[in-house]
Coordinates of C-alpha atoms and ligand atoms in Angstrom, one line a residue:
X154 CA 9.7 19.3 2.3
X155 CA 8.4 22.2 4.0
X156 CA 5.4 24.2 3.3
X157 CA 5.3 28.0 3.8
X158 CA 2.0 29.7 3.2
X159 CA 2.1 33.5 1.9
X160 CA -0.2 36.3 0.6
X161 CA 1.2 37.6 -2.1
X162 CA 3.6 36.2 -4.5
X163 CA 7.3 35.7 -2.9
X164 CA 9.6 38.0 -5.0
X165 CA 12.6 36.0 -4.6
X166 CA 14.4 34.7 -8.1
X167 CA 15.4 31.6 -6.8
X168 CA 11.8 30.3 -6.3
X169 CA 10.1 28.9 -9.4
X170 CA 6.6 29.9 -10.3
X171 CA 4.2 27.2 -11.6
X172 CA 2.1 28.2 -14.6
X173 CA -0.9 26.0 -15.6
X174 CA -1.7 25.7 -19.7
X175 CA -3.4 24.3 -22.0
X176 CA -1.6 21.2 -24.3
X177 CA 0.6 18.3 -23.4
X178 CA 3.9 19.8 -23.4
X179 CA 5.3 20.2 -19.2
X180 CA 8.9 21.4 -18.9
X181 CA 11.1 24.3 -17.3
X182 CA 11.3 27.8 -18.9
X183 CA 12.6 31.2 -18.0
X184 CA 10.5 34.3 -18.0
X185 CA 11.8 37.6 -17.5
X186 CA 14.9 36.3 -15.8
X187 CA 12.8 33.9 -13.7
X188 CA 12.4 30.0 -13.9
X189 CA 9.0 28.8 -14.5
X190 CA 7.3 25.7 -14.5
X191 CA 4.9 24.8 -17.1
X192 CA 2.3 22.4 -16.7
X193 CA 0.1 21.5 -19.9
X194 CA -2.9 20.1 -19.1
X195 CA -4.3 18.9 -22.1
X196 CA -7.5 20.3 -23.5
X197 CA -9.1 22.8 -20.8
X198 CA -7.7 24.0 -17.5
X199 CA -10.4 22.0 -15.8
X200 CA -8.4 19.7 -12.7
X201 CA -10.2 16.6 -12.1
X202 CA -8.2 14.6 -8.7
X203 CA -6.6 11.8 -11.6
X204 CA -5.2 15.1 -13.3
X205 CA -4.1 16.7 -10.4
X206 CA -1.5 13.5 -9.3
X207 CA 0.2 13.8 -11.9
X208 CA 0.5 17.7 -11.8
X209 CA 1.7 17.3 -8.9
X210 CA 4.2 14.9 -9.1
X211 CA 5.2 16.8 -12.6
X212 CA 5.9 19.9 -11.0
X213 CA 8.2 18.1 -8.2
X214 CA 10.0 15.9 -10.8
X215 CA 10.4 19.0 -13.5
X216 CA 12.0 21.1 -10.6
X217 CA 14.5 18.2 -9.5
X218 CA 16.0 17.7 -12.8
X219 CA 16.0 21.9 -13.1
X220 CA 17.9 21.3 -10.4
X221 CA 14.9 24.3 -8.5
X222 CA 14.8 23.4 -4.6
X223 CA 11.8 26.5 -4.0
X224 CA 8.3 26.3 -6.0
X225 CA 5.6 28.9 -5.7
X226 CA 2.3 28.2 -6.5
X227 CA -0.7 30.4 -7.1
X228 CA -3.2 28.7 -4.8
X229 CA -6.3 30.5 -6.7
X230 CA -5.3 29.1 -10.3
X231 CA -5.9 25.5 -8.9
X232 CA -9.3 26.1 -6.9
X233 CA -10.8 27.8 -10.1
X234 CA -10.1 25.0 -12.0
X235 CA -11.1 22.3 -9.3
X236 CA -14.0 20.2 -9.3
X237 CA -13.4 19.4 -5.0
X238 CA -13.2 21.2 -2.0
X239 CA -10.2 23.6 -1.5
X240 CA -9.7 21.5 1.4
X241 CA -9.0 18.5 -0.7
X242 CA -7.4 20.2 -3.7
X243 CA -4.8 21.1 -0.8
X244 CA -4.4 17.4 0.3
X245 CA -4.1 16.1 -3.0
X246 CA -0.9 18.0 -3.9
X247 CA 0.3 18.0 -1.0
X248 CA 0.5 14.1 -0.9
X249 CA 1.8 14.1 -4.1
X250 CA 4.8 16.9 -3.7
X251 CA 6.3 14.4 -1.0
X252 CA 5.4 11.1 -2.7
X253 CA 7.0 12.6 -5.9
X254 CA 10.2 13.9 -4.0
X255 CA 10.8 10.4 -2.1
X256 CA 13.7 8.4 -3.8
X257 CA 15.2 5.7 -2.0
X258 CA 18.7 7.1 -1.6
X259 CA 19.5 5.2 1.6
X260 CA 22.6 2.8 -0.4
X261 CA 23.6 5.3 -2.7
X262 CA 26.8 7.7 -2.6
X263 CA 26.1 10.9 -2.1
X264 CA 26.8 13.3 -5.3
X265 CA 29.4 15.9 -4.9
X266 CA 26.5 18.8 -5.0
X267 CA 23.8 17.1 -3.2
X268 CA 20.6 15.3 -3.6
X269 CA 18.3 17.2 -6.4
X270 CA 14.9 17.4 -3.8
X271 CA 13.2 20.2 -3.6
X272 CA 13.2 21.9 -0.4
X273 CA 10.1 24.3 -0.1
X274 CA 7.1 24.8 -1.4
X275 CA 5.4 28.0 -1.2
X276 CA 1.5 28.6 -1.2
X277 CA 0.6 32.1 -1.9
X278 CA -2.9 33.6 -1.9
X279 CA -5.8 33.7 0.9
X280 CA -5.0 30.5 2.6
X281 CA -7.8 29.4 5.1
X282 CA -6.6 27.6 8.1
X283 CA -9.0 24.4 6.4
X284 CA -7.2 24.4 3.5
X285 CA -3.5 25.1 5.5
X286 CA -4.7 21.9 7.3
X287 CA -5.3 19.7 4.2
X288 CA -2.2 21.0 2.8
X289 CA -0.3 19.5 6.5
X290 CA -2.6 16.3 6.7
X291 CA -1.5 15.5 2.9
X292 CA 2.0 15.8 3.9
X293 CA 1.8 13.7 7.0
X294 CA -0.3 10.9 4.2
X295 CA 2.9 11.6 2.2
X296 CA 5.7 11.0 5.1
X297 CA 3.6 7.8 5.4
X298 CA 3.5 6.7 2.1
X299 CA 7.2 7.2 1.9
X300 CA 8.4 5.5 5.1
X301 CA 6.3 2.5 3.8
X302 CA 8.2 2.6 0.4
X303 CA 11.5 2.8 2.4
X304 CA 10.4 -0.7 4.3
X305 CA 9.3 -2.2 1.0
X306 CA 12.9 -0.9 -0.6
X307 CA 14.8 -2.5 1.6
X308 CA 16.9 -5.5 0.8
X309 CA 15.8 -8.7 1.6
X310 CA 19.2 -9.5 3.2
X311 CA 18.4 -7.0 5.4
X312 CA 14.8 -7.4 5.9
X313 CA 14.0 -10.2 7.6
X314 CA 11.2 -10.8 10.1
X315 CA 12.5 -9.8 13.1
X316 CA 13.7 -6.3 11.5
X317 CA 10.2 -5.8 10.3
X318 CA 9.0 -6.1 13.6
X319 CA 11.4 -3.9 15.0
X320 CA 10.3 -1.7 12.3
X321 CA 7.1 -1.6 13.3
X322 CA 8.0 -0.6 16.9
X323 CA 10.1 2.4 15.3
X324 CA 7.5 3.8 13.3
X325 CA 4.9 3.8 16.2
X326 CA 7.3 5.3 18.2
X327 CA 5.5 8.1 20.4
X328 CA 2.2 7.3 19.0
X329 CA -0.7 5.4 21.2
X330 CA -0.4 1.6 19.3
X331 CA 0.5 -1.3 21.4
X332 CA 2.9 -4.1 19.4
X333 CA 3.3 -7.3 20.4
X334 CA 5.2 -9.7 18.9
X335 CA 5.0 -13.8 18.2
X336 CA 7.7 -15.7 17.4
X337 CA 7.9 -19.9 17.0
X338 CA 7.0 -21.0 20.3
X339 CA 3.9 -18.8 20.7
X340 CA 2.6 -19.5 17.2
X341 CA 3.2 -23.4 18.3
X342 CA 0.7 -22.9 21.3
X343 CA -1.9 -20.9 18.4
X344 CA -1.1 -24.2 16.4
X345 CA 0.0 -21.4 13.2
X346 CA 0.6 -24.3 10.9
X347 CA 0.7 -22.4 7.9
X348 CA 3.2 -19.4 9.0
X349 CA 4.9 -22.2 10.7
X350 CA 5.1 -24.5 7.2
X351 CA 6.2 -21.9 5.0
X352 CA 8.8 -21.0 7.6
X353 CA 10.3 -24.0 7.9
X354 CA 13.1 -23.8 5.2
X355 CA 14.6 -20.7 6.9
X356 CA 17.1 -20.1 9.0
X357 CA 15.1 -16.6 10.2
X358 CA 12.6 -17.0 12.9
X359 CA 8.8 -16.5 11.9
X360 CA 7.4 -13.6 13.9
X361 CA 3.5 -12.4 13.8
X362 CA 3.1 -8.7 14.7
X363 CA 0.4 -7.7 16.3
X364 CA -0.3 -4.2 16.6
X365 CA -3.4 -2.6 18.4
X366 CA -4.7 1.3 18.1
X367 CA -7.8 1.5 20.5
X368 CA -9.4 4.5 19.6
X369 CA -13.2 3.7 19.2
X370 CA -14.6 3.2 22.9
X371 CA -16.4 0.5 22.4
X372 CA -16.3 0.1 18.6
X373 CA -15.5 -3.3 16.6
X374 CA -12.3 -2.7 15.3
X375 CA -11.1 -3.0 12.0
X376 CA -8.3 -5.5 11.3
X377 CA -5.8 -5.1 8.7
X378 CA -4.1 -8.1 7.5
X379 CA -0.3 -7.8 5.4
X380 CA 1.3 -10.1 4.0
X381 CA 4.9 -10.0 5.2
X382 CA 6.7 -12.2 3.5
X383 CA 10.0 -11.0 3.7
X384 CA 11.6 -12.6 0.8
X385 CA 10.0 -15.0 -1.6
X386 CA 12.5 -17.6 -3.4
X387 CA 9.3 -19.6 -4.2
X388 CA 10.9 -22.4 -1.6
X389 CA 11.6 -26.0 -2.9
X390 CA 9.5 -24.8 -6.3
X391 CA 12.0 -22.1 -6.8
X392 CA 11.7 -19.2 -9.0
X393 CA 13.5 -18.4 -12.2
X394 CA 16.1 -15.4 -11.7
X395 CA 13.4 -13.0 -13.5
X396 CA 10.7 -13.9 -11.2
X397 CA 12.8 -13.7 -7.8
X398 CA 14.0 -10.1 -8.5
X399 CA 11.8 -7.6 -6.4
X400 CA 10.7 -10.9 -4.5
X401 CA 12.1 -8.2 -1.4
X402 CA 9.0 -6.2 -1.7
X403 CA 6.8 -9.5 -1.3
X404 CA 6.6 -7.5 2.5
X405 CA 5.4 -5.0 0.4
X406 CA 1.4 -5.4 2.4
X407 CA 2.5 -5.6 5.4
X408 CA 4.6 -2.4 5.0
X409 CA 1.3 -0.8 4.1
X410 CA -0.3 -2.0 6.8
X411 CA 2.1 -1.0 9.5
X412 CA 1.9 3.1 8.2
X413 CA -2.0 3.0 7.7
X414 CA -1.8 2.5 10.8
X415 CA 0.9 4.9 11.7
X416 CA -1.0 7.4 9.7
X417 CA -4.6 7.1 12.0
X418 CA -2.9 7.2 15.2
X419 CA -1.1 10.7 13.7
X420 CA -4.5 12.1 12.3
X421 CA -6.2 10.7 16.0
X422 CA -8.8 9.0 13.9
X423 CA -11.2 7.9 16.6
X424 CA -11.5 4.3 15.4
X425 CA -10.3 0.7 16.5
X426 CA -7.8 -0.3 14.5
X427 CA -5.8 -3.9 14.3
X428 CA -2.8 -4.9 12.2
X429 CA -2.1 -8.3 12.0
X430 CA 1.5 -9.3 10.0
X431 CA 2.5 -12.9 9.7
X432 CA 6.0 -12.3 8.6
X433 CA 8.7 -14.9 7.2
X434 CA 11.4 -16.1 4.7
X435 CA 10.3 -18.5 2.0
X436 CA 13.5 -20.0 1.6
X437 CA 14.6 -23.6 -0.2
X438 CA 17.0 -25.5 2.0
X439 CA 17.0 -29.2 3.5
X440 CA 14.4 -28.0 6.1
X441 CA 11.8 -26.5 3.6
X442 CA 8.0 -27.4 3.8
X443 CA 7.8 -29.5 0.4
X444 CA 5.2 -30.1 -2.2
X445 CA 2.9 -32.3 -1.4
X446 CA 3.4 -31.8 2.6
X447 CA 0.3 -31.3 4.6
X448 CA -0.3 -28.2 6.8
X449 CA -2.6 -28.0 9.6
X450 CA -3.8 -24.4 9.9
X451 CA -4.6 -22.5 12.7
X452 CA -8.5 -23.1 12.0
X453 CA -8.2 -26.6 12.1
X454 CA -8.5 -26.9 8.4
X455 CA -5.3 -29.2 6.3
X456 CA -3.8 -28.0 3.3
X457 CA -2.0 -29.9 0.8
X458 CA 0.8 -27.8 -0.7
X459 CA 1.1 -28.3 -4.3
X460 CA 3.4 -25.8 -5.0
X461 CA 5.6 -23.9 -2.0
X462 CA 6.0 -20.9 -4.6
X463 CA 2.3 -20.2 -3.4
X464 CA 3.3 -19.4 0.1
X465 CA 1.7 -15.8 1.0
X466 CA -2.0 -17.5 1.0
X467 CA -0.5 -20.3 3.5
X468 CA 0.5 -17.6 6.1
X469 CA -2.6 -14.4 5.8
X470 CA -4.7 -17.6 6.2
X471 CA -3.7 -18.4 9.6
X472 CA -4.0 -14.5 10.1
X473 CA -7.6 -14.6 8.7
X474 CA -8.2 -16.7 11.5
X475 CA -6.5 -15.2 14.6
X476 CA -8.7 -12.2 13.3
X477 CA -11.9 -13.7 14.3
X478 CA -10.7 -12.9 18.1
X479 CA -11.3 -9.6 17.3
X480 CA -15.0 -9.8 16.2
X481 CA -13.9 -7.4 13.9
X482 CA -16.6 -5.2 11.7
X483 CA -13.9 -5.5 8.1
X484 CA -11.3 -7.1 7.8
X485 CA -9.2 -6.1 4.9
X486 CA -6.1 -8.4 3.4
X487 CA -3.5 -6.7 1.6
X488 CA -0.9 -8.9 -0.5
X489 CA 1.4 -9.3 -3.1
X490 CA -0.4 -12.2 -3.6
X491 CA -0.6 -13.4 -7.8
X492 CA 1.2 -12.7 -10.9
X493 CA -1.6 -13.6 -12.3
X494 CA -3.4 -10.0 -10.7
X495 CA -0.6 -8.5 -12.8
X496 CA -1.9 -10.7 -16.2
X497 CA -5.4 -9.3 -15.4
X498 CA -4.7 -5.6 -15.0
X499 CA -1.8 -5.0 -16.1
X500 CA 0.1 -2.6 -13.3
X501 CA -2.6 0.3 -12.9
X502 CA -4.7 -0.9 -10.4
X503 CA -5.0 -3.7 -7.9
X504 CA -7.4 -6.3 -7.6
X505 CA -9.6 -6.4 -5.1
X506 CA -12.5 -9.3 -4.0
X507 CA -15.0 -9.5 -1.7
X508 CA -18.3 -11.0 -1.3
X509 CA -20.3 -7.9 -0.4
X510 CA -20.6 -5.6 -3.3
X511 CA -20.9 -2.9 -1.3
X512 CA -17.9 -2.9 -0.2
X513 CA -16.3 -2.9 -3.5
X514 CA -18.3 0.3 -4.8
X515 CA -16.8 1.9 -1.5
X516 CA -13.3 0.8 -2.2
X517 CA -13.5 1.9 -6.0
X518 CA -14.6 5.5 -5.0
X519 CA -12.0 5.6 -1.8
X520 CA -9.4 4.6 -4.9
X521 CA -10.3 7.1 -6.9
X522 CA -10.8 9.9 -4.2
X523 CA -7.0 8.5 -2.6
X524 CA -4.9 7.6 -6.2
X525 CA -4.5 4.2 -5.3
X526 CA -6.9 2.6 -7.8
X527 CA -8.7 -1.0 -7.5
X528 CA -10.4 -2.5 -9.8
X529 CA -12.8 -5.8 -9.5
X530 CA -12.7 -9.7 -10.1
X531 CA -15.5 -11.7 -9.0
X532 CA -15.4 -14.6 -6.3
X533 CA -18.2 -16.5 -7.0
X534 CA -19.0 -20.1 -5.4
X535 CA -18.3 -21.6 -8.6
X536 CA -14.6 -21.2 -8.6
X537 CA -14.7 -23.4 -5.7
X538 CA -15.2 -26.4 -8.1
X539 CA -12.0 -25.4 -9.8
X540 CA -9.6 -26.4 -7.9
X541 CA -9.5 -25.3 -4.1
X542 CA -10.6 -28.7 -2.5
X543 CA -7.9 -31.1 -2.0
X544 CA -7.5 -35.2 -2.3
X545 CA -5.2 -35.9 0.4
X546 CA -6.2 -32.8 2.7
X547 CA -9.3 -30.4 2.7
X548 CA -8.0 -28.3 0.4
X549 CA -4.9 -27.6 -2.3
X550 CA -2.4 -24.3 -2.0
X551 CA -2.1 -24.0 -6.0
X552 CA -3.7 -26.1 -9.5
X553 CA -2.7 -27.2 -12.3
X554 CA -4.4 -24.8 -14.4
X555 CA -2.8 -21.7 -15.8
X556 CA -6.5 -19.4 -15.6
X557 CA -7.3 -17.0 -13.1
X558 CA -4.9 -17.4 -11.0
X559 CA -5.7 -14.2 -8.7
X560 CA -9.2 -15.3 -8.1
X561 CA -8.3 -19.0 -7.2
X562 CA -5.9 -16.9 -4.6
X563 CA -8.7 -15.0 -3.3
X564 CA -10.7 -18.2 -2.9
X565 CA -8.2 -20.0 -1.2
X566 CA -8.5 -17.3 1.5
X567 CA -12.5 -17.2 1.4
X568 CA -12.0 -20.8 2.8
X569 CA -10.7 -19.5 6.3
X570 CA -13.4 -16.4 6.0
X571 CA -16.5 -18.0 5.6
X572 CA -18.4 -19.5 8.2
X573 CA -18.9 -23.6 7.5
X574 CA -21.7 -24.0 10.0
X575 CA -23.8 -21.1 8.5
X576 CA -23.4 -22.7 4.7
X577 CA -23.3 -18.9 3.6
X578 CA -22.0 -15.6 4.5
X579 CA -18.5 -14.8 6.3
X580 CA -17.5 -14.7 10.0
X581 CA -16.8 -10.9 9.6
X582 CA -17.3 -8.5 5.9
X583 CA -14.3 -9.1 4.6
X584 CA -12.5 -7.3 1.4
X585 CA -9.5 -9.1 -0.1
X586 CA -6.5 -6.5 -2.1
X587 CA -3.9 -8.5 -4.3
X588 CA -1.2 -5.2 -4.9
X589 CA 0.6 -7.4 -6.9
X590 CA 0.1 -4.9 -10.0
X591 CA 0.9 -1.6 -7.8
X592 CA 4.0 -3.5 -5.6
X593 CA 6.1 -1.0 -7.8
X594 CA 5.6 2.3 -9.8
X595 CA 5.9 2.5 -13.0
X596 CA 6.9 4.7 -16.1
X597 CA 3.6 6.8 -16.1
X598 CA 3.6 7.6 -12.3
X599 CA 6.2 10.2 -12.2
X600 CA 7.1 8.1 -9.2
X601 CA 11.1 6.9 -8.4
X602 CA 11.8 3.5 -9.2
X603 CA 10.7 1.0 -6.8
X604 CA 8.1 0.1 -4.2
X605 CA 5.2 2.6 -5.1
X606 CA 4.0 2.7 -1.4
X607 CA 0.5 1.3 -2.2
X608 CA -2.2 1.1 -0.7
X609 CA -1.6 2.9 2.3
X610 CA -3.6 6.5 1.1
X611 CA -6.8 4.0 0.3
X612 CA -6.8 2.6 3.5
X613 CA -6.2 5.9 5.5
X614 CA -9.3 6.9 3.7
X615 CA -11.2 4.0 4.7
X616 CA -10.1 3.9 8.3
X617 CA -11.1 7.7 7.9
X618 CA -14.8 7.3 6.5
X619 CA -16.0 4.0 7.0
Ligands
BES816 N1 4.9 -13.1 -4.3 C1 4.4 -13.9 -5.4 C2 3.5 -13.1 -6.3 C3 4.1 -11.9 -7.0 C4 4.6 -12.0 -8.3 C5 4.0 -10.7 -6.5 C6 5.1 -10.9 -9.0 C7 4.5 -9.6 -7.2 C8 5.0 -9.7 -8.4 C9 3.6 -15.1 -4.9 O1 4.0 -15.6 -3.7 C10 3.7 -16.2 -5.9 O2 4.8 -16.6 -6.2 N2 2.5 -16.6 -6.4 C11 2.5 -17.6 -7.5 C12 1.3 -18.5 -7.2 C13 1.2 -19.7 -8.0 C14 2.4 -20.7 -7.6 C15 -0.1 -20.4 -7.7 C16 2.3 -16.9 -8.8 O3 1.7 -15.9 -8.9 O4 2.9 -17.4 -9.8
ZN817 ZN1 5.5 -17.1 -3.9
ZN818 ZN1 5.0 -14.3 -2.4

């Protein structure tokens, strides 16, 4: 989509004026031979960041089914009705034009008069160059956002390890991040037993990306951790026909994490950044890990597997521990990890965990500031007496109990973050996402069907303040 900033209002009759209003009603009228977009905005004109998503994305998904490829907006009626910075007013729509023009077209015949995406957007008013560079860092968020819902999107038969590691290399194409890539034998020498378990039952080799943007002198970096599970049958404890559909997206992290990082190494945040993906199939077939199979894990720790449906805690946990290398200042997980996550919050935030409270006030805010909104469940030490520790190995993959399933997730990985010798406190700060409830958008979003591209604009804003 491409931006063009003017002074005064472009006179052309093609290009559809936005008009901001009071009430609920948002739809596509004519005035004085000229199409216009209406935007109610319930009771007030004042634009809160929540309010201004949705605006956004309206205005996009009003002009595409008016069939209008050229908006104009009015910069000034948005900043006199904004609570931010003009600068951020600008990135917040901006994001939000491209992530509400992204649908993932890539298997679909092309209509006989084109795709329906609208092709400019025109700014009119005094436009200074801070605000004309939110407006181009949102979009470059957006492009993000978008080539992250495109990996997510893709088939599974498509998507296997290897091509997400390929993928990875394409998007940092031109951009200063080194990737290296694992695959069986050098996971063997790391003794990986848990990417290396869950792999088993597929014919698709394992891989575990590794992707490194050094720049923060001498910082400690941050590592970002996705889970790349590339498709998830559930294994031997297969799922049901409802539960496997979308199980393609169950990459869905490690999408994110691969165009966060993208993202700062476009913006030139000065930081160190790490990306860690363990990538694989969980596939059922004669060569399958099993229930009740033990798994040594890269830490040394065994794991007896109770159920092979619970596979994406198997594999970031071994990923949890190559991270220690780093001596890393956060590390952040980011998974399609629980249905249960989905039970708790239903689909409008994700879950997030961590020990250090902290660090889930900042995540909350960067939610909120971003559009990718977390939400809290606790991990005390008492869950640890519901079920984590094993009989036959240190600890169990899954239990029998149908309660709090997300949290007994999130303390499943604790076990490979905390340090045993020090009785308390983690190796590294550590913050824990399950996106299970935001792996797709849903009605409300004004977002296509499909992956919803979360939580990439979070963690750009984290890798950006913290
Ligand atoms: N990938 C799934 C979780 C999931 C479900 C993500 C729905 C997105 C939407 C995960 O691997 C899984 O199957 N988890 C099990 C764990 C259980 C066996 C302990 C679950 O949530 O049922
Ligand atoms: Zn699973
Ligand atoms: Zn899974």
């Amino acid at each position: 989509m491409k931006l063009t900033f003017y002074e005064k209002r472009p006179k052309d009759k093609n290009i559809a004026r936005i008009v901001l209003r009071e009430g609920n009603e948002s739809v596509v009228g004519v005035q004085g031979g000229k199409k216009v977009i209406y935007i109610g905005l319930g009771d007030g004109l004042r634009l809160n960041r929540r309010k201004l998503v949705s605006l956004a994305r309206k205005v996009v998904v009003l002009a595409k089914g008016a069939k209008i490829s050229c908006v104009a907006l009015d910069f000034k009626d948005f900043v006199k009705n904004f609570e931010v910075a003009a600068s951020e007013l600008a990135e917040v729509l901006a994001v939000n034009f491209e992530l509400a023009n992204f649908e993932f077209v890539k298997y679909k015949s092309r209509p006989r008069d084109g795709w329906n995406f609208v092709k400019e957007i025109f700014v009119f008013g005094k436009i200074m160059p801070e605000i004309k560079n939110g407006f181009k860092k949102g979009q470059i968020v957006g492009g993000e956002v978008n080539a992250c819902r495109i990996l997510a999107n893709t088939p599974g038969g498509e998507m296997t390890p290897k091509v997400l590691a390929e993928a990875a290399k394409t998007a940092f194409k031109n951009l200063p991040v080194k990737v290296s890539v694992l695959g069986c034998k050098e996971m063997g020498d790391l003794k990986m037993g848990g990417v290396l378990g869950v792999a088993k039952g597929a014919k698709e080799e394992p891989k575990f990306i590794i992707m490194e943007y050094m720049a923060g002198a001498k910082d400690k970096p941050v590592v970002l951790v996705g889970k790349g599970v590339t498709f998830d049958t559930g294994g031997l404890n297969i799922k049901t026909g409802e539960g496997m559909y979308e199980m393609h997206m169950d990459m869905s992290g490690a999408a994110s994490v691969i165009h966060v990082i993208a993202t700062a190494a476009k913006l030139k945040i000065a930081k160190n950044i790490i990306g860690l993906i363990p990538a694989v199939e969980n596939m059922p077939s004669n060569e399958s890990f099993r229930p009740g199979d033990v798994l040594r894990m890269m830490s040394g720790k065994t794991v007896e597997i109770i159920n092979t449906d619970a596979e994406g805690r198997v594999i970031l946990a071994d990923a949890l521990t190559y991270a220690k290398k780093y001596k890393p200042r956060l590390v952040v997980d980011v998974a399609t990890l629980t249905g249960a996550a989905l039970a708790a919050l239903g689909q409008r935030a994700s879950v997030i965990f961590s020990k250090d409270d902290s660090l889930i006030k900042t995540f909350q805010e960067l939610g909120e500031e971003s559009g990718d909104y977390v939400w809290p469940l606790p991990l005390w030490d008492e869950y640890e007496d519901d079920g984590i520790k094993g009989v036959f190995a240190d600890l169990v993959n899954a239990h029998k109990t149908r309660y709090g399933g997300a949290i007994l997730g999130a303390m499943f990985l604790w076990q490979f973050v905390k340090d045993d010798k020090a009785k308390a406190g983690a190796v590294f700060p550590w913050v824990h996402i399950d996106m299970a409830p935001r792996m797709t958008s849903i009605e409300g979003d004004w977002l296509a069907k499909g992956a919803a591209g979360e939580p990439t604009r979070l963690l750009v804003k984290l890798l950006e303040k913290f």
